[in-house]
């Protein structure tokens, strides 16, 4: 068979199921408005939660770093690429997270793959929430440990598995704020179980870093669980507006991963402008808590507005609001209609979410104005599917 014939057949199969994905070209920065096909539209699907991706101070830090250090790191961290900027950002992140040390990775995907595959191996067991991010799932697969999936955010389901499964080393791994649902893991209970059953805990703070907690350090900070979580992973490409990821924990963990995590060892270090941008964004996260308040306000405004229209938006409100539709085709039609009405809000379909739970994943930013949120609600109002008659506008 011609290779292209296979590719085309697969694409047709995906299209027939309403699951074929395509990219849209976005012009301009990731602001609250972006330009698509020459038209300015409201952006309701970026992870640039705090508006830092195009913040002037962050951009300036990147430009200055490019002028001073160049655009590329030139090698892996263990060869020539470990620049002072990397070490300084690691120290700032460790202080931010309240851990002994921190290690940068080139993306959250790399961090999860490298960390999980280093912590557990053949003969070990990993316990993973059913709605964990794909990079956690892939890290579990790569590790060769036996994988036990517990029901989403269900500590009892986790405990039943912990009781049943003997293993040399055990790792519990979970998103803190779930990427597609915006809800929180029961971290308090998870830490108690880990202590009771002798397991390590790894928490992925990709969608909580910069956003949750008094200082924006994440859910572990908010729940005062520092010291009880073995591994705190987070990303620099979402609320921090840059790119890359970190793993924070003990000095021994960081030294171990520096030696064992292949996605750390065998790749070129993060580029200096990216590292400088992340460092500048981190300072803003610490110094400007008002951004977190605006983000929370916008999440609540949009969540309430959509529910009033009759949309199924499971709470609690956060910066990530899943507008549940169910059918992939209907989800994508809604996404297209919203774009026609000037709102970019992408549909999320299986395999990114479980079968039957296709949704619009609406995300708010601190830089959205109340007017922006009203505009988004008006676009949803014009396209609202079968909503209760008394709530119809
Ligand atoms: C929970 C979670 N973990 C990890 C990642 C991967 O992070 P990155 O985009 O930096 O690869 C993402 C997002 O893509 C995520 O949502």
mmCIF file of N, CA and C in Angstrom, residues 30-132:
data_model
loop_
_atom_site.group_PDB
_atom_site.id
_atom_site.type_symbol
_atom_site.label_atom_id
_atom_site.label_comp_id
_atom_site.label_asym_id
_atom_site.label_seq_id
_atom_site.Cartn_x
_atom_site.Cartn_y
_atom_site.Cartn_z
ATOM 1 N N UNK A 30 -0.827 36.370 21.711
ATOM 2 C CA UNK A 30 -1.915 35.681 22.436
ATOM 3 C C UNK A 30 -2.572 36.638 23.422
ATOM 4 N N UNK A 31 -3.206 37.672 22.913
ATOM 5 C CA UNK A 31 -3.902 38.613 23.788
ATOM 6 C C UNK A 31 -5.332 38.167 24.007
ATOM 7 N N UNK A 32 -6.139 39.050 24.617
ATOM 8 C CA UNK A 32 -7.549 38.664 24.748
ATOM 9 C C UNK A 32 -8.256 38.687 23.399
ATOM 10 N N UNK A 33 -7.662 39.378 22.420
ATOM 11 C CA UNK A 33 -8.155 39.276 21.041
ATOM 12 C C UNK A 33 -7.013 38.768 20.173
ATOM 13 N N UNK A 34 -7.343 37.939 19.201
ATOM 14 C CA UNK A 34 -6.341 37.479 18.230
ATOM 15 C C UNK A 34 -6.919 37.705 16.833
ATOM 16 N N UNK A 35 -6.044 37.641 15.829
ATOM 17 C CA UNK A 35 -6.497 37.876 14.458
ATOM 18 C C UNK A 35 -6.521 36.543 13.712
ATOM 19 N N UNK A 36 -7.700 36.226 13.147
ATOM 20 C CA UNK A 36 -7.848 35.000 12.358
ATOM 21 C C UNK A 36 -8.459 35.388 11.018
ATOM 22 N N UNK A 37 -7.832 34.956 9.940
ATOM 23 C CA UNK A 37 -8.293 35.312 8.583
ATOM 24 C C UNK A 37 -8.517 36.823 8.468
ATOM 25 N N UNK A 38 -7.617 37.589 9.039
ATOM 26 C CA UNK A 38 -7.679 39.049 8.920
ATOM 27 C C UNK A 38 -8.724 39.693 9.822
ATOM 28 N N UNK A 39 -9.402 38.899 10.662
ATOM 29 C CA UNK A 39 -10.481 39.432 11.491
ATOM 30 C C UNK A 39 -10.084 39.331 12.969
ATOM 31 N N UNK A 40 -10.339 40.383 13.720
ATOM 32 C CA UNK A 40 -10.023 40.349 15.151
ATOM 33 C C UNK A 40 -11.157 39.632 15.882
ATOM 34 N N UNK A 41 -10.812 38.601 16.635
ATOM 35 C CA UNK A 41 -11.838 37.851 17.376
ATOM 36 C C UNK A 41 -11.420 37.742 18.846
ATOM 37 N N UNK A 42 -12.408 37.548 19.689
ATOM 38 C CA UNK A 42 -12.150 37.389 21.120
ATOM 39 C C UNK A 42 -11.550 35.997 21.351
ATOM 40 N N UNK A 43 -10.458 35.940 22.090
ATOM 41 C CA UNK A 43 -9.811 34.635 22.320
ATOM 42 C C UNK A 43 -10.287 34.049 23.648
ATOM 43 N N UNK A 44 -10.950 32.913 23.555
ATOM 44 C CA UNK A 44 -11.516 32.280 24.751
ATOM 45 C C UNK A 44 -10.957 30.860 24.892
ATOM 46 N N UNK A 45 -9.724 30.666 24.414
ATOM 47 C CA UNK A 45 -9.178 29.305 24.493
ATOM 48 C C UNK A 45 -7.670 29.296 24.703
ATOM 49 N N UNK A 46 -7.104 30.405 25.165
ATOM 50 C CA UNK A 46 -5.661 30.412 25.385
ATOM 51 C C UNK A 46 -5.355 30.062 26.847
ATOM 52 N N UNK A 47 -4.203 29.422 27.054
ATOM 53 C CA UNK A 47 -3.754 29.145 28.425
ATOM 54 C C UNK A 47 -2.894 30.292 28.969
ATOM 55 N N UNK A 48 -2.855 31.383 28.244
ATOM 56 C CA UNK A 48 -2.107 32.569 28.678
ATOM 57 C C UNK A 48 -2.957 33.297 29.738
ATOM 58 N N UNK A 49 -3.233 32.562 30.829
ATOM 59 C CA UNK A 49 -4.254 32.983 31.793
ATOM 60 C C UNK A 49 -4.046 34.378 32.375
ATOM 61 N N UNK A 50 -2.787 34.756 32.599
ATOM 62 C CA UNK A 50 -2.542 36.041 33.261
ATOM 63 C C UNK A 50 -2.167 37.138 32.273
ATOM 64 N N UNK A 51 -2.198 36.804 30.985
ATOM 65 C CA UNK A 51 -1.870 37.821 29.966
ATOM 66 C C UNK A 51 -0.381 38.131 29.910
ATOM 67 N N UNK A 52 0.472 37.195 30.313
ATOM 68 C CA UNK A 52 1.907 37.491 30.377
ATOM 69 C C UNK A 52 2.658 37.177 29.079
ATOM 70 N N UNK A 53 2.022 36.441 28.162
ATOM 71 C CA UNK A 53 2.746 36.044 26.933
ATOM 72 C C UNK A 53 3.167 37.263 26.118
ATOM 73 N N UNK A 54 2.380 38.347 26.199
ATOM 74 C CA UNK A 54 2.757 39.553 25.447
ATOM 75 C C UNK A 54 2.889 40.762 26.379
ATOM 76 N N UNK A 55 3.126 40.490 27.650
ATOM 77 C CA UNK A 55 3.325 41.592 28.594
ATOM 78 C C UNK A 55 4.626 42.336 28.225
ATOM 79 N N UNK A 56 4.589 43.674 28.169
ATOM 80 C CA UNK A 56 5.774 44.417 27.716
ATOM 81 C C UNK A 56 7.037 44.106 28.518
ATOM 82 N N UNK A 57 6.917 43.946 29.843
ATOM 83 C CA UNK A 57 8.123 43.684 30.658
ATOM 84 C C UNK A 57 8.694 42.302 30.333
ATOM 85 N N UNK A 58 7.808 41.342 30.094
ATOM 86 C CA UNK A 58 8.248 39.976 29.783
ATOM 87 C C UNK A 58 8.917 39.947 28.401
ATOM 88 N N UNK A 59 8.293 40.639 27.455
ATOM 89 C CA UNK A 59 8.861 40.690 26.094
ATOM 90 C C UNK A 59 10.232 41.369 26.146
ATOM 91 N N UNK A 60 10.335 42.449 26.899
ATOM 92 C CA UNK A 60 11.602 43.186 27.006
ATOM 93 C C UNK A 60 12.697 42.294 27.613
ATOM 94 N N UNK A 61 12.327 41.494 28.605
ATOM 95 C CA UNK A 61 13.310 40.590 29.233
ATOM 96 C C UNK A 61 13.833 39.589 28.200
ATOM 97 N N UNK A 62 12.922 39.099 27.352
ATOM 98 C CA UNK A 62 13.339 38.137 26.313
ATOM 99 C C UNK A 62 14.270 38.807 25.313
ATOM 100 N N UNK A 63 13.928 40.027 24.921
ATOM 101 C CA UNK A 63 14.746 40.747 23.933
ATOM 102 C C UNK A 63 16.150 40.996 24.497
ATOM 103 N N UNK A 64 16.189 41.444 25.750
ATOM 104 C CA UNK A 64 17.499 41.730 26.373
ATOM 105 C C UNK A 64 18.346 40.456 26.462
ATOM 106 N N UNK A 65 17.686 39.348 26.828
ATOM 107 C CA UNK A 65 18.434 38.085 26.938
ATOM 108 C C UNK A 65 18.961 37.648 25.575
ATOM 109 N N UNK A 66 18.164 37.856 24.536
ATOM 110 C CA UNK A 66 18.621 37.476 23.187
ATOM 111 C C UNK A 66 19.856 38.290 22.808
ATOM 112 N N UNK A 67 19.827 39.588 23.162
ATOM 113 C CA UNK A 67 20.977 40.443 22.816
ATOM 114 C C UNK A 67 22.219 40.022 23.608
ATOM 115 N N UNK A 68 22.036 39.634 24.854
ATOM 116 C CA UNK A 68 23.189 39.325 25.711
ATOM 117 C C UNK A 68 23.693 37.894 25.503
ATOM 118 N N UNK A 69 22.748 36.955 25.433
ATOM 119 C CA UNK A 69 23.145 35.530 25.439
ATOM 120 C C UNK A 69 22.920 34.821 24.107
ATOM 121 N N UNK A 70 22.276 35.515 23.142
ATOM 122 C CA UNK A 70 21.949 34.855 21.874
ATOM 123 C C UNK A 70 20.602 34.146 21.978
ATOM 124 N N UNK A 71 20.187 33.516 20.875
ATOM 125 C CA UNK A 71 18.853 32.910 20.877
ATOM 126 C C UNK A 71 18.858 31.423 21.234
ATOM 127 N N UNK A 72 19.987 30.769 21.130
ATOM 128 C CA UNK A 72 20.002 29.330 21.398
ATOM 129 C C UNK A 72 20.962 28.977 22.517
ATOM 130 N N UNK A 73 20.698 27.878 23.210
ATOM 131 C CA UNK A 73 21.574 27.451 24.315
ATOM 132 C C UNK A 73 22.752 26.624 23.798
ATOM 133 N N UNK A 74 22.666 26.146 22.585
ATOM 134 C CA UNK A 74 23.840 25.527 21.959
ATOM 135 C C UNK A 74 24.165 24.107 22.374
ATOM 136 N N UNK A 75 23.515 23.600 23.383
ATOM 137 C CA UNK A 75 23.835 22.232 23.803
ATOM 138 C C UNK A 75 22.919 21.810 24.930
ATOM 139 N N UNK A 76 23.050 20.562 25.347
ATOM 140 C CA UNK A 76 22.227 20.086 26.461
ATOM 141 C C UNK A 76 22.785 20.678 27.761
ATOM 142 N N UNK A 77 21.979 20.616 28.815
ATOM 143 C CA UNK A 77 22.404 21.178 30.096
ATOM 144 C C UNK A 77 23.684 20.501 30.597
ATOM 145 N N UNK A 78 23.858 19.210 30.292
ATOM 146 C CA UNK A 78 25.004 18.484 30.848
ATOM 147 C C UNK A 78 26.266 18.645 30.004
ATOM 148 N N UNK A 79 26.130 19.334 28.855
ATOM 149 C CA UNK A 79 27.332 19.577 28.039
ATOM 150 C C UNK A 79 27.652 21.074 28.121
ATOM 151 N N UNK A 80 27.215 21.876 27.124
ATOM 152 C CA UNK A 80 27.610 23.301 27.179
ATOM 153 C C UNK A 80 26.447 24.232 27.527
ATOM 154 N N UNK A 81 25.211 23.686 27.573
ATOM 155 C CA UNK A 81 24.041 24.568 27.571
ATOM 156 C C UNK A 81 23.524 25.048 28.917
ATOM 157 N N UNK A 82 24.218 24.729 30.004
ATOM 158 C CA UNK A 82 23.683 25.098 31.319
ATOM 159 C C UNK A 82 24.107 26.522 31.670
ATOM 160 N N UNK A 83 23.330 27.499 31.197
ATOM 161 C CA UNK A 83 23.727 28.900 31.337
ATOM 162 C C UNK A 83 23.280 29.437 32.707
ATOM 163 N N UNK A 84 23.912 30.533 33.110
ATOM 164 C CA UNK A 84 23.575 31.114 34.421
ATOM 165 C C UNK A 84 22.074 31.375 34.531
ATOM 166 N N UNK A 85 21.461 31.795 33.405
ATOM 167 C CA UNK A 85 20.028 32.090 33.412
ATOM 168 C C UNK A 85 19.200 30.883 33.849
ATOM 169 N N UNK A 86 19.580 29.692 33.382
ATOM 170 C CA UNK A 86 18.850 28.482 33.771
ATOM 171 C C UNK A 86 18.942 28.271 35.283
ATOM 172 N N UNK A 87 20.153 28.420 35.810
ATOM 173 C CA UNK A 87 20.358 28.166 37.249
ATOM 174 C C UNK A 87 19.599 29.193 38.090
ATOM 175 N N UNK A 88 19.628 30.456 37.632
ATOM 176 C CA UNK A 88 18.925 31.496 38.404
ATOM 177 C C UNK A 88 17.412 31.240 38.408
ATOM 178 N N UNK A 89 16.875 30.826 37.253
ATOM 179 C CA UNK A 89 15.425 30.555 37.208
ATOM 180 C C UNK A 89 15.089 29.354 38.098
ATOM 181 N N UNK A 90 15.949 28.343 38.094
ATOM 182 C CA UNK A 90 15.704 27.180 38.961
ATOM 183 C C UNK A 90 15.701 27.582 40.431
ATOM 184 N N UNK A 91 16.607 28.477 40.800
ATOM 185 C CA UNK A 91 16.621 28.927 42.206
ATOM 186 C C UNK A 91 15.355 29.712 42.542
ATOM 187 N N UNK A 92 14.926 30.576 41.625
ATOM 188 C CA UNK A 92 13.705 31.366 41.880
ATOM 189 C C UNK A 92 12.494 30.450 41.980
ATOM 190 N N UNK A 93 12.433 29.450 41.118
ATOM 191 C CA UNK A 93 11.276 28.543 41.133
ATOM 192 C C UNK A 93 11.263 27.703 42.417
ATOM 193 N N UNK A 94 12.433 27.277 42.870
ATOM 194 C CA UNK A 94 12.494 26.490 44.115
ATOM 195 C C UNK A 94 12.000 27.351 45.285
ATOM 196 N N UNK A 95 12.403 28.622 45.318
ATOM 197 C CA UNK A 95 11.948 29.519 46.390
ATOM 198 C C UNK A 95 10.433 29.706 46.286
ATOM 199 N N UNK A 96 9.948 29.882 45.075
ATOM 200 C CA UNK A 96 8.511 30.071 44.814
ATOM 201 C C UNK A 96 7.709 28.859 45.285
ATOM 202 N N UNK A 97 8.218 27.669 44.991
ATOM 203 C CA UNK A 97 7.499 26.436 45.327
ATOM 204 C C UNK A 97 7.781 25.978 46.758
ATOM 205 N N UNK A 98 8.759 26.573 47.405
ATOM 206 C CA UNK A 98 9.084 26.187 48.772
ATOM 207 C C UNK A 98 9.747 24.820 48.842
ATOM 208 N N UNK A 99 10.591 24.536 47.860
ATOM 209 C CA UNK A 99 11.304 23.244 47.856
ATOM 210 C C UNK A 99 12.813 23.498 47.893
ATOM 211 N N UNK A 100 13.579 22.423 48.142
ATOM 212 C CA UNK A 100 15.037 22.600 48.179
ATOM 213 C C UNK A 100 15.581 22.988 46.817
ATOM 214 N N UNK A 101 15.076 22.309 45.795
ATOM 215 C CA UNK A 101 15.664 22.523 44.467
ATOM 216 C C UNK A 101 14.588 22.420 43.386
ATOM 217 N N UNK A 102 15.009 22.690 42.184
ATOM 218 C CA UNK A 102 14.094 22.675 41.044
ATOM 219 C C UNK A 102 14.906 22.367 39.791
ATOM 220 N N UNK A 103 14.291 21.715 38.819
ATOM 221 C CA UNK A 103 14.987 21.379 37.568
ATOM 222 C C UNK A 103 14.107 21.789 36.394
ATOM 223 N N UNK A 104 14.707 22.477 35.425
ATOM 224 C CA UNK A 104 13.938 22.881 34.236
ATOM 225 C C UNK A 104 13.852 21.735 33.238
ATOM 226 N N UNK A 105 12.752 21.647 32.571
ATOM 227 C CA UNK A 105 12.571 20.727 31.439
ATOM 228 C C UNK A 105 12.108 21.567 30.242
ATOM 229 N N UNK A 106 12.207 20.980 29.049
ATOM 230 C CA UNK A 106 11.894 21.772 27.858
ATOM 231 C C UNK A 106 10.409 21.934 27.594
ATOM 232 N N UNK A 107 9.579 21.149 28.240
ATOM 233 C CA UNK A 107 8.124 21.343 28.162
ATOM 234 C C UNK A 107 7.509 20.486 29.262
ATOM 235 N N UNK A 108 6.227 20.717 29.501
ATOM 236 C CA UNK A 108 5.529 19.895 30.478
ATOM 237 C C UNK A 108 5.484 18.444 30.021
ATOM 238 N N UNK A 109 5.369 18.276 28.722
ATOM 239 C CA UNK A 109 5.333 16.911 28.176
ATOM 240 C C UNK A 109 6.647 16.184 28.510
ATOM 241 N N UNK A 110 7.767 16.872 28.262
ATOM 242 C CA UNK A 110 9.075 16.279 28.590
ATOM 243 C C UNK A 110 9.185 15.998 30.093
ATOM 244 N N UNK A 111 8.711 16.941 30.899
ATOM 245 C CA UNK A 111 8.864 16.802 32.362
ATOM 246 C C UNK A 111 8.111 15.571 32.861
ATOM 247 N N UNK A 112 6.879 15.399 32.381
ATOM 248 C CA UNK A 112 6.098 14.249 32.852
ATOM 249 C C UNK A 112 6.682 12.938 32.356
ATOM 250 N N UNK A 113 7.065 12.921 31.081
ATOM 251 C CA UNK A 113 7.662 11.704 30.542
ATOM 252 C C UNK A 113 8.918 11.326 31.330
ATOM 253 N N UNK A 114 9.807 12.298 31.473
ATOM 254 C CA UNK A 114 11.108 12.028 32.085
ATOM 255 C C UNK A 114 11.001 11.695 33.564
ATOM 256 N N UNK A 115 10.111 12.392 34.260
ATOM 257 C CA UNK A 115 10.043 12.196 35.709
ATOM 258 C C UNK A 115 9.383 10.862 36.047
ATOM 259 N N UNK A 116 8.226 10.613 35.456
ATOM 260 C CA UNK A 116 7.513 9.372 35.810
ATOM 261 C C UNK A 116 8.346 8.154 35.407
ATOM 262 N N UNK A 117 8.937 8.213 34.215
ATOM 263 C CA UNK A 117 9.720 7.062 33.759
ATOM 264 C C UNK A 117 10.972 6.853 34.605
ATOM 265 N N UNK A 118 11.420 7.883 35.315
ATOM 266 C CA UNK A 118 12.588 7.725 36.197
ATOM 267 C C UNK A 118 12.189 7.223 37.585
ATOM 268 N N UNK A 119 10.985 7.614 38.042
ATOM 269 C CA UNK A 119 10.599 7.286 39.427
ATOM 270 C C UNK A 119 10.159 5.841 39.597
ATOM 271 N N UNK A 120 9.546 5.283 38.567
ATOM 272 C CA UNK A 120 9.061 3.900 38.674
ATOM 273 C C UNK A 120 9.488 3.084 37.460
ATOM 274 N N UNK A 121 9.544 1.782 37.659
ATOM 275 C CA UNK A 121 10.081 0.887 36.624
ATOM 276 C C UNK A 121 9.315 -0.435 36.706
ATOM 277 N N UNK A 122 9.769 -1.386 35.923
ATOM 278 C CA UNK A 122 9.234 -2.734 35.973
ATOM 279 C C UNK A 122 9.199 -3.210 37.443
ATOM 280 N N UNK A 123 8.081 -3.767 37.887
ATOM 281 C CA UNK A 123 8.008 -4.235 39.287
ATOM 282 C C UNK A 123 7.414 -3.202 40.222
ATOM 283 N N UNK A 124 7.236 -1.954 39.727
ATOM 284 C CA UNK A 124 6.631 -0.893 40.540
ATOM 285 C C UNK A 124 5.191 -0.667 40.073
ATOM 286 N N UNK A 125 4.479 0.184 40.833
ATOM 287 C CA UNK A 125 3.090 0.470 40.460
ATOM 288 C C UNK A 125 2.857 1.968 40.454
ATOM 289 N N UNK A 126 2.106 2.435 39.453
ATOM 290 C CA UNK A 126 1.734 3.839 39.423
ATOM 291 C C UNK A 126 0.211 3.925 39.416
ATOM 292 N N UNK A 127 -0.300 4.841 40.235
ATOM 293 C CA UNK A 127 -1.743 5.038 40.403
ATOM 294 C C UNK A 127 -2.072 6.394 39.802
ATOM 295 N N UNK A 128 -2.927 6.378 38.775
ATOM 296 C CA UNK A 128 -3.114 7.585 37.962
ATOM 297 C C UNK A 128 -4.599 7.923 37.852
ATOM 298 N N UNK A 129 -4.940 9.197 38.049
ATOM 299 C CA UNK A 129 -6.337 9.650 37.927
ATOM 300 C C UNK A 129 -6.818 9.420 36.490
ATOM 301 N N UNK A 130 -8.095 9.036 36.357
ATOM 302 C CA UNK A 130 -8.644 8.702 35.032
ATOM 303 C C UNK A 130 -8.616 9.883 34.068
ATOM 304 N N UNK A 131 -8.572 11.110 34.576
ATOM 305 C CA UNK A 131 -8.571 12.266 33.669
ATOM 306 C C UNK A 131 -7.217 12.977 33.624
ATOM 307 N N UNK A 132 -6.161 12.266 34.000
ATOM 308 C CA UNK A 132 -4.836 12.892 33.914
ATOM 309 C C UNK A 132 -4.483 13.238 32.478
#
